[in-house]
Every structure is written in structure tokens, then in C-alpha cells.
Short mmCIF file of N, CA and C in Angstrom, two decimals:
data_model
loop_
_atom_site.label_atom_id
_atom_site.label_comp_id
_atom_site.label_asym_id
_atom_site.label_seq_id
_atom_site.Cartn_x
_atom_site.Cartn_y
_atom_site.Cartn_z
N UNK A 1 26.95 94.83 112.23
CA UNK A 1 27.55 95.27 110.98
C UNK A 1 26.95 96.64 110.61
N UNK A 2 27.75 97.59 110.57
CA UNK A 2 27.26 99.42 110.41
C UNK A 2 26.14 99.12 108.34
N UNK A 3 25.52 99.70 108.64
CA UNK A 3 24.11 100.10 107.79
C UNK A 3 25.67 101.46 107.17
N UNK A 4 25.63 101.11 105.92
CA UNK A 4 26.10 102.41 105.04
C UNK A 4 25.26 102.71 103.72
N UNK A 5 25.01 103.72 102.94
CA UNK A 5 24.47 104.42 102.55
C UNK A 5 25.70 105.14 101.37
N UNK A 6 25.28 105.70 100.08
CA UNK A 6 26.55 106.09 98.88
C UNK A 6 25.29 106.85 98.50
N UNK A 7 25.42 107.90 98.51
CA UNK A 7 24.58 109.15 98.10
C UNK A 7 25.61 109.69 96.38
N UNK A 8 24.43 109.74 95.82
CA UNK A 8 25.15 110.23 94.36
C UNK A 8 24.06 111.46 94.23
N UNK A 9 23.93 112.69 94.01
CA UNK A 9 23.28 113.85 93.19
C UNK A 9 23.74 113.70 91.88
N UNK A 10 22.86 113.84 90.97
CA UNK A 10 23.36 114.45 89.48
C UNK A 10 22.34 114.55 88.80
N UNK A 11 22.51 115.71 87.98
CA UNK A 11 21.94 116.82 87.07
C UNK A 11 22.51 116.05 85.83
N UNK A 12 21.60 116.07 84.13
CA UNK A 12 21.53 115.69 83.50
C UNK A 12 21.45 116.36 82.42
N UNK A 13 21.84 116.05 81.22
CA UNK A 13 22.16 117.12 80.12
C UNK A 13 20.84 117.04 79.83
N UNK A 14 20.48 118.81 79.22
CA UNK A 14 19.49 118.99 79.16
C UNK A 14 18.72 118.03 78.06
N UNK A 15 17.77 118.40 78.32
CA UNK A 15 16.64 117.25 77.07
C UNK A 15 16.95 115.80 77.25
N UNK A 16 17.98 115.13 78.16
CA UNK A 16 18.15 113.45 77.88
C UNK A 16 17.73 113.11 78.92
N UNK A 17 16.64 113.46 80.05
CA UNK A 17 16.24 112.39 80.86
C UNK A 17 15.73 111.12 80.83
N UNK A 18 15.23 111.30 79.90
CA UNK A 18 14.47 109.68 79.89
C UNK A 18 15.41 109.00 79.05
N UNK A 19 16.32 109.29 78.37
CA UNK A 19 17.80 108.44 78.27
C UNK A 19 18.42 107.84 79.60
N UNK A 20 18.88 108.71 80.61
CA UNK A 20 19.30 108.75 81.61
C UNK A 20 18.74 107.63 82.49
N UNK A 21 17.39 108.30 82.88
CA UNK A 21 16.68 107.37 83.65
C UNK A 21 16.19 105.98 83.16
N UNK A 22 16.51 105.55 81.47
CA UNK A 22 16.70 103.81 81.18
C UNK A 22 17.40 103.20 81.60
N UNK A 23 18.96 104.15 81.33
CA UNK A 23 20.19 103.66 81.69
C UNK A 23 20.80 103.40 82.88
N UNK A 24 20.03 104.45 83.49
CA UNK A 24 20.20 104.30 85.04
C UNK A 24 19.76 103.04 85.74
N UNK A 25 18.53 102.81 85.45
CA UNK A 25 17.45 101.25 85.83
C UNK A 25 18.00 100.84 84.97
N UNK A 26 18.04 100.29 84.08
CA UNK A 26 18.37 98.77 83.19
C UNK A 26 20.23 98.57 83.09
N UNK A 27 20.88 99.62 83.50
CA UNK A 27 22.16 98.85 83.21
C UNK A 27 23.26 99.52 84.61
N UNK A 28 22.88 100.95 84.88
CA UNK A 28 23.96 101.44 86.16
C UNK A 28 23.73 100.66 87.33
N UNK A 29 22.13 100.91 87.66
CA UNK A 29 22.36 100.14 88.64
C UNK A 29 22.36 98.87 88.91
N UNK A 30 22.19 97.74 88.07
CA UNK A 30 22.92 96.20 88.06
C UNK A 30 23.86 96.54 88.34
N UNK A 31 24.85 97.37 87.45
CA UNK A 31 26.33 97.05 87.48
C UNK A 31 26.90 97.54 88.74
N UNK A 32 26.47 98.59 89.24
CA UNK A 32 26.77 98.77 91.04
C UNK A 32 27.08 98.04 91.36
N UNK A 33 25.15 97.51 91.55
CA UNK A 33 25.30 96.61 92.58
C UNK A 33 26.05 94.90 92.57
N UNK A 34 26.66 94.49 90.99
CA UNK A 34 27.17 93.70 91.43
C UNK A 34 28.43 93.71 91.06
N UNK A 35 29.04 94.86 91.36
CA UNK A 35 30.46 94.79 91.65
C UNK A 35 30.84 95.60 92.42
N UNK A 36 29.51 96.00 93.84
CA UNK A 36 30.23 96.47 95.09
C UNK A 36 29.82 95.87 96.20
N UNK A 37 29.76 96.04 97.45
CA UNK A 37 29.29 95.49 98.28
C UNK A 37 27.57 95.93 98.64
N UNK A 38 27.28 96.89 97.89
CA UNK A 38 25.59 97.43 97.96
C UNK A 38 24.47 96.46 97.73
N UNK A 39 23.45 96.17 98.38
CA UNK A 39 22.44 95.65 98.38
C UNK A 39 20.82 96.18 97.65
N UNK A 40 20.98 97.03 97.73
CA UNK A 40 19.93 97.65 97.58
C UNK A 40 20.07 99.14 96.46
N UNK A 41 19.06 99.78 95.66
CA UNK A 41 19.58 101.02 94.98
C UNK A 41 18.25 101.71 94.92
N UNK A 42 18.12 102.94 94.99
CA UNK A 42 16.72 103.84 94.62
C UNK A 42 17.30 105.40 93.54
N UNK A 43 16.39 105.81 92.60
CA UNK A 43 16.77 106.82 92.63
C UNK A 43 15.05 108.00 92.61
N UNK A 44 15.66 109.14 92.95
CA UNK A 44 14.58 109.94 93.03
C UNK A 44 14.80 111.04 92.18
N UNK A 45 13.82 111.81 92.19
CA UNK A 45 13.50 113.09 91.24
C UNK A 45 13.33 114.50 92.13
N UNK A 46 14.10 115.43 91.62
CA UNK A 46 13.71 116.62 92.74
C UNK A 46 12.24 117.03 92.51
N UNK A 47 11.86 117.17 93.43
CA UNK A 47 10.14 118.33 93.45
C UNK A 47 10.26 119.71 93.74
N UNK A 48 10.58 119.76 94.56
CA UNK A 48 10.55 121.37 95.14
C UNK A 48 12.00 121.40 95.40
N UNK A 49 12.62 122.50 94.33
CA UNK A 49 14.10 122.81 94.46
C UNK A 49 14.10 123.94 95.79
N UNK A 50 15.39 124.52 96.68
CA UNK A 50 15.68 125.31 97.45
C UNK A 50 15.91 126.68 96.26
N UNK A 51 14.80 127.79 96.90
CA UNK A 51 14.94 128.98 95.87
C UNK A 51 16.43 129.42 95.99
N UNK A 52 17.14 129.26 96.78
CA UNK A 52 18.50 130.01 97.05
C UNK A 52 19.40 128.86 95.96
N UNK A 53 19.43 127.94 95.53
CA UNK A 53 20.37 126.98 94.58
C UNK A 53 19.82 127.73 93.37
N UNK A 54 21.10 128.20 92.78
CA UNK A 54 20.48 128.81 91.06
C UNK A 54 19.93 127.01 90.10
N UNK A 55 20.87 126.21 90.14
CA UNK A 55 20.66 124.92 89.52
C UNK A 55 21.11 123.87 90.76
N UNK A 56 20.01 123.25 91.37
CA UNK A 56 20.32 122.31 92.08
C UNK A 56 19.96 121.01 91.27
N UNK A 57 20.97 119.71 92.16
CA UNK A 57 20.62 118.77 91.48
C UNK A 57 19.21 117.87 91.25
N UNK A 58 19.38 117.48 90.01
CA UNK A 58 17.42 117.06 89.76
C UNK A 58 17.63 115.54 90.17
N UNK A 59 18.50 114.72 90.24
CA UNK A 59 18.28 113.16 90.80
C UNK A 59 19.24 112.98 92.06
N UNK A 60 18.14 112.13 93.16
CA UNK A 60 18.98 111.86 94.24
C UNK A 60 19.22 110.44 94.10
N UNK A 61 20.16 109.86 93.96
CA UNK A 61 20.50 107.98 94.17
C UNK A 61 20.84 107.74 95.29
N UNK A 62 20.19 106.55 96.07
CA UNK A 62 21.12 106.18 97.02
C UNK A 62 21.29 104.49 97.00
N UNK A 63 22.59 104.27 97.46
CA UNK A 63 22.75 103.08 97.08
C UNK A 63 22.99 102.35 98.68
N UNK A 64 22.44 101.25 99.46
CA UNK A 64 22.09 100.57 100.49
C UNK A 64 23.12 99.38 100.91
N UNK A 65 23.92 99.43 101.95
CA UNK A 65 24.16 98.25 102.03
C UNK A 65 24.89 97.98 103.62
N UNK A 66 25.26 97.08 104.17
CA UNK A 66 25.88 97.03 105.18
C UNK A 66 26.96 95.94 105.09
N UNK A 67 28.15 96.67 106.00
CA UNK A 67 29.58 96.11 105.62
C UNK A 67 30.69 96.53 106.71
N UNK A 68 31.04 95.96 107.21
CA UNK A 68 31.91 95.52 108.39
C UNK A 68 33.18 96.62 108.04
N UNK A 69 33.74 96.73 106.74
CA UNK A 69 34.63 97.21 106.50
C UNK A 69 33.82 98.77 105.15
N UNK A 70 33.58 100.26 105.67
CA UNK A 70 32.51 100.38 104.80
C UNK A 70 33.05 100.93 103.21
N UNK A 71 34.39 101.36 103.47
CA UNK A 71 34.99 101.51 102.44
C UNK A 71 35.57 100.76 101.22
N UNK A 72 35.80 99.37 101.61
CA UNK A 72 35.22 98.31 101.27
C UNK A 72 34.82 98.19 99.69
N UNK A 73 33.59 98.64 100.13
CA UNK A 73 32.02 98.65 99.08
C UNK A 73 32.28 99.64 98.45
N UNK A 74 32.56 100.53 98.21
CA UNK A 74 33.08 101.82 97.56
C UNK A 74 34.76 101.42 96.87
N UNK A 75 35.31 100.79 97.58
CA UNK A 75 36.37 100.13 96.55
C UNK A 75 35.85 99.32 95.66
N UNK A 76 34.60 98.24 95.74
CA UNK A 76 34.90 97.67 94.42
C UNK A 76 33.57 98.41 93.64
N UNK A 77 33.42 99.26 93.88
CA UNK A 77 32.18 100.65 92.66
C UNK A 77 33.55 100.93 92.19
N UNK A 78 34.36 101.62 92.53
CA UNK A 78 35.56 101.96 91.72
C UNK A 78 36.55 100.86 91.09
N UNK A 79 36.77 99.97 91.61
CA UNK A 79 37.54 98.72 91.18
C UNK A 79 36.63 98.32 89.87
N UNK A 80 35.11 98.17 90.09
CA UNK A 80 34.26 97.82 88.45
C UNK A 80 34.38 98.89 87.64
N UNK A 81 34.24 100.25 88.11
CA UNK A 81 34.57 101.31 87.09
C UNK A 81 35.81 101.08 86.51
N UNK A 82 36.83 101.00 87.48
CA UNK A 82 38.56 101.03 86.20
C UNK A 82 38.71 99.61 85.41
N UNK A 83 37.65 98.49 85.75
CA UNK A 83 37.63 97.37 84.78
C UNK A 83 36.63 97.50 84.26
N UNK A 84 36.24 98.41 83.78
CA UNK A 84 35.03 98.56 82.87
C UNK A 84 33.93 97.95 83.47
N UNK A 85 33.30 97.50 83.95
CA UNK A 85 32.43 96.98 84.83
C UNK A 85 31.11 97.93 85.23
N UNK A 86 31.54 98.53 85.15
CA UNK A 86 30.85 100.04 85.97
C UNK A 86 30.75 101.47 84.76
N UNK A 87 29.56 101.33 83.67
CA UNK A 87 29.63 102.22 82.74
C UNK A 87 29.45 103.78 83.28
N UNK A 88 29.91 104.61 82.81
CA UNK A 88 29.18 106.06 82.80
C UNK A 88 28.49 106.43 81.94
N UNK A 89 27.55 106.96 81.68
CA UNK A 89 26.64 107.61 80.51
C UNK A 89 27.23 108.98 79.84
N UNK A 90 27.48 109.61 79.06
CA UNK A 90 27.66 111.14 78.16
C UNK A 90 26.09 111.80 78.59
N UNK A 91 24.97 111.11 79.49
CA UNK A 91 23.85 111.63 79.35
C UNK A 91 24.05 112.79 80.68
N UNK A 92 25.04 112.15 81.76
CA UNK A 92 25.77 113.12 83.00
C UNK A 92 26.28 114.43 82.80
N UNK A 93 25.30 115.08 83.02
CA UNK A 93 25.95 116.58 83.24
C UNK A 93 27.11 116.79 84.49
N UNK A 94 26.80 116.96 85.92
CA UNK A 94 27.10 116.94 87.01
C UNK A 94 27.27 116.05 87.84
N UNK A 95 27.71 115.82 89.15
CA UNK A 95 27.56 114.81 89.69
C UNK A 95 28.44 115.23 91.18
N UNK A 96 27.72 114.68 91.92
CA UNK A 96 28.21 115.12 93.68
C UNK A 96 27.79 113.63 94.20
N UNK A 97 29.02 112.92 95.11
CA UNK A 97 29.08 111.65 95.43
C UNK A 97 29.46 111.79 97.12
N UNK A 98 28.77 110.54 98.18
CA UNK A 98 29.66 110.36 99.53
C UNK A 98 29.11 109.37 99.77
N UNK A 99 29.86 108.69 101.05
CA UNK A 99 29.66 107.48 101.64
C UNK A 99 29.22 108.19 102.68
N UNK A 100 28.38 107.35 103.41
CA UNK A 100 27.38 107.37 104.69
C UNK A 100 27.58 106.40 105.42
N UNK A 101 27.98 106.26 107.05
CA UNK A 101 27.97 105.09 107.49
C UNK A 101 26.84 105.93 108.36
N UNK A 102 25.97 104.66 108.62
CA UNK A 102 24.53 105.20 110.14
C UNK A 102 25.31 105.02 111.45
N UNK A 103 25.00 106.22 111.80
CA UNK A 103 25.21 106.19 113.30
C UNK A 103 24.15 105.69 114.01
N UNK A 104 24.91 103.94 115.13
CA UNK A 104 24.30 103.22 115.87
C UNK A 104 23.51 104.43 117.04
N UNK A 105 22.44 103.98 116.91
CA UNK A 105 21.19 104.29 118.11
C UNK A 105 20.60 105.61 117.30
N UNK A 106 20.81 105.96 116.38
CA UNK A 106 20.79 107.43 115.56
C UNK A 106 19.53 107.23 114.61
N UNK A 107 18.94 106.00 114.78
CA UNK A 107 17.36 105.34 113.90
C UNK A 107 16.31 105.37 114.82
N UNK A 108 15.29 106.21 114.57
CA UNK A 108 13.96 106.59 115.19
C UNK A 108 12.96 105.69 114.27
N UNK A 109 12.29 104.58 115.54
CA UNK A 109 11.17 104.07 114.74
C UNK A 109 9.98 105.22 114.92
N UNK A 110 8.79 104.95 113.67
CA UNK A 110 8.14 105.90 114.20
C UNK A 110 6.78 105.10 115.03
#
């Protein structure tokens, strides 16, 4: 069963991070994860931006899961969003989204 991966970037209105980042842990990502096929969720914080991005994005999410069919899992993130299921915050400035499927033999243990 292919290992897929839902990469979200997004930048946040200024001054509301720690709005953001409640909402994000205590209510986005439940609701993901249980109305898609994702298993798993992380999000991170940029450290060292690329000097060449005038504003790159400050949070990386990724959301974990594996699924036979991978689009699937990304239908029902959108299927909970259009039934309300799936809130958005006003705290979202930006936002850049994709699906990832892993390419088999393409994982280096170390």
C-alpha cells in the first residue's frame, strides 16, 4: 500500500500565531484526520528562511498516511471541508497545498 504524504505551507496573519498554532493542534488537525484517510499529522516552524524568498512560508504541515487509492484521502479532507467538518481559521494568511505519493525503493535507511 503506497506511503502518501499532503504537504500544506502557510504563512499567518501577522501578530496571530499563537492563535493559529491552538487551532491548528486542538481542532484542524483532529478534524483532518478524521475525515480523511491520514494517519498521522506534524506541523513545523521555519528557522532559516532562503535569502532569495522576499516572504517565505513560516509553517510546514504534513499530514501521513497510506492508501491504496491516494487520492482517495484527499477526497474526504475536501468532502469534510464542504460538510463543514473541516474548519478554516481567518488566522490564514496564505497557503500552498500537494499530495505526495513515496516512491517504492526511493527510502534510505540510515
Amino acid at each position: 500500500m503506497p506511503r502518501i504524504r499532503f504537504i500544506a505551507q502557510v504563512n499567518v496573519v501577522d501578530g496571530r500565531d499563537d492563535e493559529f498554532n491552538e487551532w491548528h493542534t486542538n481542532v484542524h488537525m483532529p478534524e483532518v484526520l478524521a475525515a480523511s484517510g491520514f494517519t498521522s499529522a506534524q506541523r513545523f516552524r521555519l528557522v532559516t528562511p532562503d535569502a532569495a524568498d522576499p516572504k517565505p512560508f513560516r509553517y510546514l504541515i504534513i499530514y501521513e498516511g497510506e492508501c491504496d487509492d491516494p487520492k482517495k484521502a484527499l477526497d474526504g479532507l475536501w468532502k469534510g471541508v464542504a460538510e463543514g467538518k473541516v474548519g478554516m481559521s481567518d488566522t490564514l494568511a496564505s497557503t500552498w497545498m500537494a499530495l505526495y505519493e513515496e516512491i517504492p525503493g526511493a527510502r534510505m535507511p540510515k
